[in-house]
Short mmCIF file of C-alpha atoms and ligand atoms in Angstrom, two decimals:
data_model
loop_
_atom_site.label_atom_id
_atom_site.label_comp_id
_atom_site.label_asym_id
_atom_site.label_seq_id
_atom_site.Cartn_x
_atom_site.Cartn_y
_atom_site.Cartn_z
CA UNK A 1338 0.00 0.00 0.00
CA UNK A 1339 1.24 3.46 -0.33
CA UNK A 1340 1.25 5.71 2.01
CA UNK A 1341 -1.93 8.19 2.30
CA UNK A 1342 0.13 11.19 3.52
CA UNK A 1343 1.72 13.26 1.19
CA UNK A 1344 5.58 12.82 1.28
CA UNK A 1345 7.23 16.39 2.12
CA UNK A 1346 8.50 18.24 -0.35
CA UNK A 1347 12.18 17.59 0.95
CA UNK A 1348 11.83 13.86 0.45
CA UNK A 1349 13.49 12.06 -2.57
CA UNK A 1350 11.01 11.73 -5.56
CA UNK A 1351 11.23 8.04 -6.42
CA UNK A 1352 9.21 8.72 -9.74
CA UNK A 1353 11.54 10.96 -10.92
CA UNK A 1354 13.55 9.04 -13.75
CA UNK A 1355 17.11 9.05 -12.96
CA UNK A 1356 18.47 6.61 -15.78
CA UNK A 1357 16.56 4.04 -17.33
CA UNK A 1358 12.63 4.64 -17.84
CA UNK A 1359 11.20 1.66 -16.43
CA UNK A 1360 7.76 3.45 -16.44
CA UNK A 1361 7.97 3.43 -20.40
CA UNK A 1362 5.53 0.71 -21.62
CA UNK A 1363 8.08 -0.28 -24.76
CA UNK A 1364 10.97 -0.53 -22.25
CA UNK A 1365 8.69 -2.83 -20.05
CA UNK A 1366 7.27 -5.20 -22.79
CA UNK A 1367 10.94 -5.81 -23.90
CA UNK A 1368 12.85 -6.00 -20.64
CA UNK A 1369 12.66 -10.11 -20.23
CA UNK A 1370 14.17 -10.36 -23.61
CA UNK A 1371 16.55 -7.68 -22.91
CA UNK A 1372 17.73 -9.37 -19.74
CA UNK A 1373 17.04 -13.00 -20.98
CA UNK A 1374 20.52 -12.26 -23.06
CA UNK A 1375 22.73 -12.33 -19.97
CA UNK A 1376 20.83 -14.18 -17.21
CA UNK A 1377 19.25 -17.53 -16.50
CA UNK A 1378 15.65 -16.48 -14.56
CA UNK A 1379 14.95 -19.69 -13.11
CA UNK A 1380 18.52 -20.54 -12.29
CA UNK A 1381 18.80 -17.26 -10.51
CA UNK A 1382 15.12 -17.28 -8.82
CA UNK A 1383 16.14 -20.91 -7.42
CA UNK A 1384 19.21 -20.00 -6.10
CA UNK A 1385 17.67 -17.05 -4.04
CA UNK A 1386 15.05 -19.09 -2.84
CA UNK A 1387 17.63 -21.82 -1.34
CA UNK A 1388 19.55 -18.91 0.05
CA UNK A 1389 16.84 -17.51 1.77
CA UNK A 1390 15.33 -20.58 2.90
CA UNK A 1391 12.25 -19.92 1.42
CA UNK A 1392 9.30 -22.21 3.19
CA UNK A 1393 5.48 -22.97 2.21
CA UNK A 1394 4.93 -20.76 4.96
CA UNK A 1395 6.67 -17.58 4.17
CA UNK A 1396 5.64 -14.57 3.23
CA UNK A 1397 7.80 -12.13 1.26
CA UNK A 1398 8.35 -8.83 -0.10
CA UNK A 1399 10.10 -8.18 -3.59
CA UNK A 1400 11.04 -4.86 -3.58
CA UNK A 1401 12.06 -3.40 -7.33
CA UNK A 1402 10.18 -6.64 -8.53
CA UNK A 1403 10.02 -4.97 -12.43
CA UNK A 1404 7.95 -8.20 -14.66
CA UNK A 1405 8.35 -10.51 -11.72
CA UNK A 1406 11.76 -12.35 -12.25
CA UNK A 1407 11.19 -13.35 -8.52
CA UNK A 1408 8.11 -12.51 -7.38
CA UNK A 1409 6.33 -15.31 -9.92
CA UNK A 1410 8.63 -18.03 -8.82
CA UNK A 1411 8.50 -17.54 -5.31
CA UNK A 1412 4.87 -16.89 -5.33
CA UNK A 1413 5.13 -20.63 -6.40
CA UNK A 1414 7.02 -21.75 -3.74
CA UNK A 1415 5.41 -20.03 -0.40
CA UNK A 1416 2.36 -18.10 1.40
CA UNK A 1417 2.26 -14.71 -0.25
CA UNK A 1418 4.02 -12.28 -2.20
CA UNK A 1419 3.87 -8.26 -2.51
CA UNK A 1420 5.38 -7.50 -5.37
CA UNK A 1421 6.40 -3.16 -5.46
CA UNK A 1422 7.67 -1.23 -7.93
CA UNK A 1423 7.57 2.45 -8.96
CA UNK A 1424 6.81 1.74 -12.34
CA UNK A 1425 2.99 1.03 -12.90
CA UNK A 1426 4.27 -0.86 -16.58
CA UNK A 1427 6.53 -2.94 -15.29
CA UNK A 1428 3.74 -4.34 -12.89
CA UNK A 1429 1.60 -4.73 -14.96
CA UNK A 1430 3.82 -7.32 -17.08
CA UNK A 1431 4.18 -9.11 -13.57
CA UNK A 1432 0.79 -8.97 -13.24
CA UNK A 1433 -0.16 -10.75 -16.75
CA UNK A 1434 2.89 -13.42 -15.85
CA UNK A 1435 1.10 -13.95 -12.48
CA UNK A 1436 -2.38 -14.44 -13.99
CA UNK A 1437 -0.92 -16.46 -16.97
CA UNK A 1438 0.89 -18.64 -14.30
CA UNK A 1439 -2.47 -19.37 -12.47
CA UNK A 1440 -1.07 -17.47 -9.56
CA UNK A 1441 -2.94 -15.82 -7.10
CA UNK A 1442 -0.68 -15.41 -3.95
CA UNK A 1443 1.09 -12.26 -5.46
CA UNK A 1444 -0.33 -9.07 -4.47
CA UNK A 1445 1.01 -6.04 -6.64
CA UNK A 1446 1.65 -2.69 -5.47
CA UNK A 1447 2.87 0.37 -7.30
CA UNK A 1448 5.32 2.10 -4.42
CA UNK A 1449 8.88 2.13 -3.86
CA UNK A 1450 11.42 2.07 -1.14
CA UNK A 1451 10.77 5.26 0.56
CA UNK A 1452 7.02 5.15 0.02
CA UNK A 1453 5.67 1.71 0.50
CA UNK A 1454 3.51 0.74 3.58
CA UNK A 1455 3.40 -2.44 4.82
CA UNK A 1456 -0.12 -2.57 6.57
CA UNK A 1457 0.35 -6.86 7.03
CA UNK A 1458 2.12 -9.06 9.01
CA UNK A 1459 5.93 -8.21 9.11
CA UNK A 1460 7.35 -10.83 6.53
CA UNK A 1461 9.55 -14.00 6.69
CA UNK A 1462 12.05 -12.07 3.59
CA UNK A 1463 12.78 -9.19 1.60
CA UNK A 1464 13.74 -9.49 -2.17
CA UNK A 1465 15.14 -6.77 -3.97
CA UNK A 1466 17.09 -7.30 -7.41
CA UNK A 1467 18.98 -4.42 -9.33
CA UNK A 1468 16.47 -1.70 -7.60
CA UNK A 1469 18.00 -0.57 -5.09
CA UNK A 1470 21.05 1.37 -7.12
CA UNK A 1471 17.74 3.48 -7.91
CA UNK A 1472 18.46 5.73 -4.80
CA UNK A 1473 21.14 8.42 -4.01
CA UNK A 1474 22.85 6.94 -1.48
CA UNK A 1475 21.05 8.98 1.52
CA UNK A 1476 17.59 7.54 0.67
CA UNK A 1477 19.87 3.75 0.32
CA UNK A 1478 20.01 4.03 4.13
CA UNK A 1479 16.54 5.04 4.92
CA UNK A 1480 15.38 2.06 2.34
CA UNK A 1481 17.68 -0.37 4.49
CA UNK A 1482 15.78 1.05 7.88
CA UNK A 1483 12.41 0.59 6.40
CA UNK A 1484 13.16 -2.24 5.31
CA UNK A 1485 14.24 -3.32 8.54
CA UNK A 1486 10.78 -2.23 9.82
CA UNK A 1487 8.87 -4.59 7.79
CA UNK A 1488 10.79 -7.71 8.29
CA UNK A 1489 10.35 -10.33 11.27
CA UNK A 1490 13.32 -10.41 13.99
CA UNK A 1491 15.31 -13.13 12.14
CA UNK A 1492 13.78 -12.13 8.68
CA UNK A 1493 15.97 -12.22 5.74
CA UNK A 1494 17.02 -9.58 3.24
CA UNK A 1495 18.17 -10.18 -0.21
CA UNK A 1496 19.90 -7.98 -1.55
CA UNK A 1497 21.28 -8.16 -5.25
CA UNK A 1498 22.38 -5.11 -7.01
CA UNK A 1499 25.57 -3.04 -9.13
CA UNK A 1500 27.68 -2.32 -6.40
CA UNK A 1501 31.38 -1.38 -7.15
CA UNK A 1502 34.12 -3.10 -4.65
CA UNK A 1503 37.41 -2.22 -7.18
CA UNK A 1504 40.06 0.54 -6.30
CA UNK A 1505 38.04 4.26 -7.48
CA UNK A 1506 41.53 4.70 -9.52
CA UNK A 1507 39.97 2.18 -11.56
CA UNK A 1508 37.00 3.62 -12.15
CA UNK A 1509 37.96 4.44 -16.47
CA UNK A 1510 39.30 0.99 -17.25
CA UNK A 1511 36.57 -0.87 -15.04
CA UNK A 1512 33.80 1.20 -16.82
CA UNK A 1513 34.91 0.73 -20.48
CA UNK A 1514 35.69 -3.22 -19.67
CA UNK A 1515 31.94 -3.33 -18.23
CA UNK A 1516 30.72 -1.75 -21.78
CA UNK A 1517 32.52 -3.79 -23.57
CA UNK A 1518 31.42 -7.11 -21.98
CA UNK A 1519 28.02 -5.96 -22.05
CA UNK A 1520 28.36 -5.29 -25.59
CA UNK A 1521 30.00 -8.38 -26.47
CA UNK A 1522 27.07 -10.53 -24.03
CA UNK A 1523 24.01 -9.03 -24.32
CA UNK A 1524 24.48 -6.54 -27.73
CA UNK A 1525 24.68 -3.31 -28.30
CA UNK A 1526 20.84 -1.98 -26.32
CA UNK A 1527 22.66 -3.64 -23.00
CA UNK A 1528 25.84 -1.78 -24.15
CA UNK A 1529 23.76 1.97 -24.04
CA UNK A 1530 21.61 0.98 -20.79
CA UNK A 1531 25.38 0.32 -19.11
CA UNK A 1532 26.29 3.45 -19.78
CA UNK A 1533 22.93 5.08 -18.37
CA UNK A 1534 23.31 3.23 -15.44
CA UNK A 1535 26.93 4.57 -14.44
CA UNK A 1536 26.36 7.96 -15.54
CA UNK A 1537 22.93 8.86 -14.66
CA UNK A 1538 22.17 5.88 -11.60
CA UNK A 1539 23.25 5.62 -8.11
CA UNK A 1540 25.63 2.44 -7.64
CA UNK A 1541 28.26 2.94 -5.24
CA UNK A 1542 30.58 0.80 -3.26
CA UNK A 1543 30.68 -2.20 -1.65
CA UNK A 1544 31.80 -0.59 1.81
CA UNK A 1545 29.42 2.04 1.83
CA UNK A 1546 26.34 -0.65 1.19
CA UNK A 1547 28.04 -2.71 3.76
CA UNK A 1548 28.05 0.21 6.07
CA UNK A 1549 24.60 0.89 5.97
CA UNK A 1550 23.12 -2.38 6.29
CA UNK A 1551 24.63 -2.74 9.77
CA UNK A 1552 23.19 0.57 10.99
CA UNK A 1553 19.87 -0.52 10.22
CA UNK A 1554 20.07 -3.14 12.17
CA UNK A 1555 21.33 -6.16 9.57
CA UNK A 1556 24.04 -8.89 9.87
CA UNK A 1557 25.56 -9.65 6.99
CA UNK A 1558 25.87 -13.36 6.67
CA UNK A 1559 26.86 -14.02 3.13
CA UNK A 1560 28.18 -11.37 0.32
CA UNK A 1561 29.06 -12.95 -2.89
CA UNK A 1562 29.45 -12.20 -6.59
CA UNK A 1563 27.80 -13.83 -9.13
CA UNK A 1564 27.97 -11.84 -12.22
CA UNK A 1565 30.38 -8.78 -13.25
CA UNK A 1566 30.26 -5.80 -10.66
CA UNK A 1567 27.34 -7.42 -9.34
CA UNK A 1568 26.98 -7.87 -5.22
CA UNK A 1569 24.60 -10.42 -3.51
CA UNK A 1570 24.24 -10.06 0.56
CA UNK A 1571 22.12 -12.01 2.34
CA UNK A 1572 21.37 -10.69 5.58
CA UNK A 1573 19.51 -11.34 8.63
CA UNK A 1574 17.37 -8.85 11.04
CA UNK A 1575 18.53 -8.76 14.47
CA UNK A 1576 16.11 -9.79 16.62
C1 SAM B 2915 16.60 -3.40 -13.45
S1 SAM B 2915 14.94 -3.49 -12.94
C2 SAM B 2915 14.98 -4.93 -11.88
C3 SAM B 2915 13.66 -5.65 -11.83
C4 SAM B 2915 13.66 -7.01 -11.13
N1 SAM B 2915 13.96 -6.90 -9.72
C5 SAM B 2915 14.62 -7.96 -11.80
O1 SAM B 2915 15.46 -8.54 -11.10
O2 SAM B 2915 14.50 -8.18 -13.00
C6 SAM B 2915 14.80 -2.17 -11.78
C7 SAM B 2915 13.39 -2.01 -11.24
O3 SAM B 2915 13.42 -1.10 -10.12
C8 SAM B 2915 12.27 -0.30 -10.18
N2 SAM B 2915 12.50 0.90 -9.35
C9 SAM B 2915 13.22 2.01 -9.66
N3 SAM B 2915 13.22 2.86 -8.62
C10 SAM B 2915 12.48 2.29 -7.64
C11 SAM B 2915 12.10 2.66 -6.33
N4 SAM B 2915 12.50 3.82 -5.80
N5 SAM B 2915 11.34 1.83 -5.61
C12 SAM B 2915 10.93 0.63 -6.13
N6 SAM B 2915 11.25 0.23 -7.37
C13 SAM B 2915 12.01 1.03 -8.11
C14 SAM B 2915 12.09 -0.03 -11.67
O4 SAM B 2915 10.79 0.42 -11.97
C15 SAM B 2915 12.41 -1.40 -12.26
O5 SAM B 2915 11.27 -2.21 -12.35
#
């Protein structure tokens, strides 16, 4: 649900389109294709589910969910699923997936990290996949604590996202390696979104992520990296 009070004028404007336009209908209608280029959906959406320990039972909250890369196979695997994103497009692909899927666990919800309510039952885990990066990094940490809020003592957080951990000196042969793999993988459409997404997006480093999930209240219990300047932490809620 979002919120019924207006946010104040000071807060961050998660509609406003820093980078890619996710809330552009063509963008949304092509992005599994796009993305099926360079990743395996179901091998991915498995291995989050064993690494959260996702039950029958659970309930869970994809944050960022876009057409539903997680959301639809969880929502096959446990309780319930709310499924936010700022962009009312990209939901509604998750929603047709759901529907065509015979699903009816996922509950969709246009809202984002800084304006989402959870009016339910604090969930089992939180899921949120290249979303996050979305946010300057102030509005990162006030994500993580609301995030915190809605979670169960114990509860899990996912968190998979562009997050940089190389030397900042770096930064020019990183970035034009990155382009160029992305190129080379997923074509030249990947190639231009890349370059969006450093210029124009909010990724930042691995220590500063790491930082900030510990003030709000996280233990970090397993970071790995699964695909090029690509960070996965799994955390827990203290209780
Ligand atoms: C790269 S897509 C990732 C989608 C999906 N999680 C996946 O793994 O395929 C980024 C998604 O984040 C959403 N998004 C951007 N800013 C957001 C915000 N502040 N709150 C929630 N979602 C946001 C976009 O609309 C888009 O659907």
């Amino acid at each position: 649900m979002v919120s019924k009070k207006a946010a104040p004028s000071w807060q961050y404007d998660e509609r406003s389109k820093a980078g890619v336009d996710y809330s552009d209908a063509s963008i949304a209608a092509d992005y599994d294709k796009q993305h099926a280029r360079f990743r395996d959906f179901e091998k991915d959406a498995r291995l989050i589910m064993q690494r959260i320990d996702l039950k029958p039972e659970h309930t869970v909250i994809d944050l960022g969910c876009g057409t539903g890369a997680f959301a639809i196979p969880a929502a096959g695997k446990c309780r319930k699923v709310y499924a936010v994103d700022i962009s009312q497009a990209m939901l509604d692909r998750c929603a047709e997936k759901a529907t065509a899927a015979g699903l009816s666990n996922i509950v969709t919800c246009r809202a984002g990290f800084l304006t989402y309510e959870h009016r339910e039952e604090p969930v089992d885990a939180i899921v949120s996949g290249v979303a996050l990066h979305h946010l300057p990094d102030f509005w990162k940490a006030v994500a993580f604590k609301r995030m915190y809020d809605m979670l169960k003592p114990g509860g899990k957080l996912y968190l998979f996202d562009v997050i940089f951990s190389f030397p900042v000196e770096s930064y020019r042969e990183k970035f034009d390696n990155w382009v160029n793999s992305m190129r080379e993988n997923a074509g030249q459409s990947m190639a231009e979104e890349t370059i969006v997404h450093i210029r124009d997006e909010y990724s930042t480093f691995d220590w500063v992520i790491e930082g900030m999930i510990g003030r709000a209240g996280f233990t970090i219990e397993q970071k790995s990296s699964d695909f090029l300047h690509c960070l996965t932490y799994v955390s827990v809620r203290s209780v």
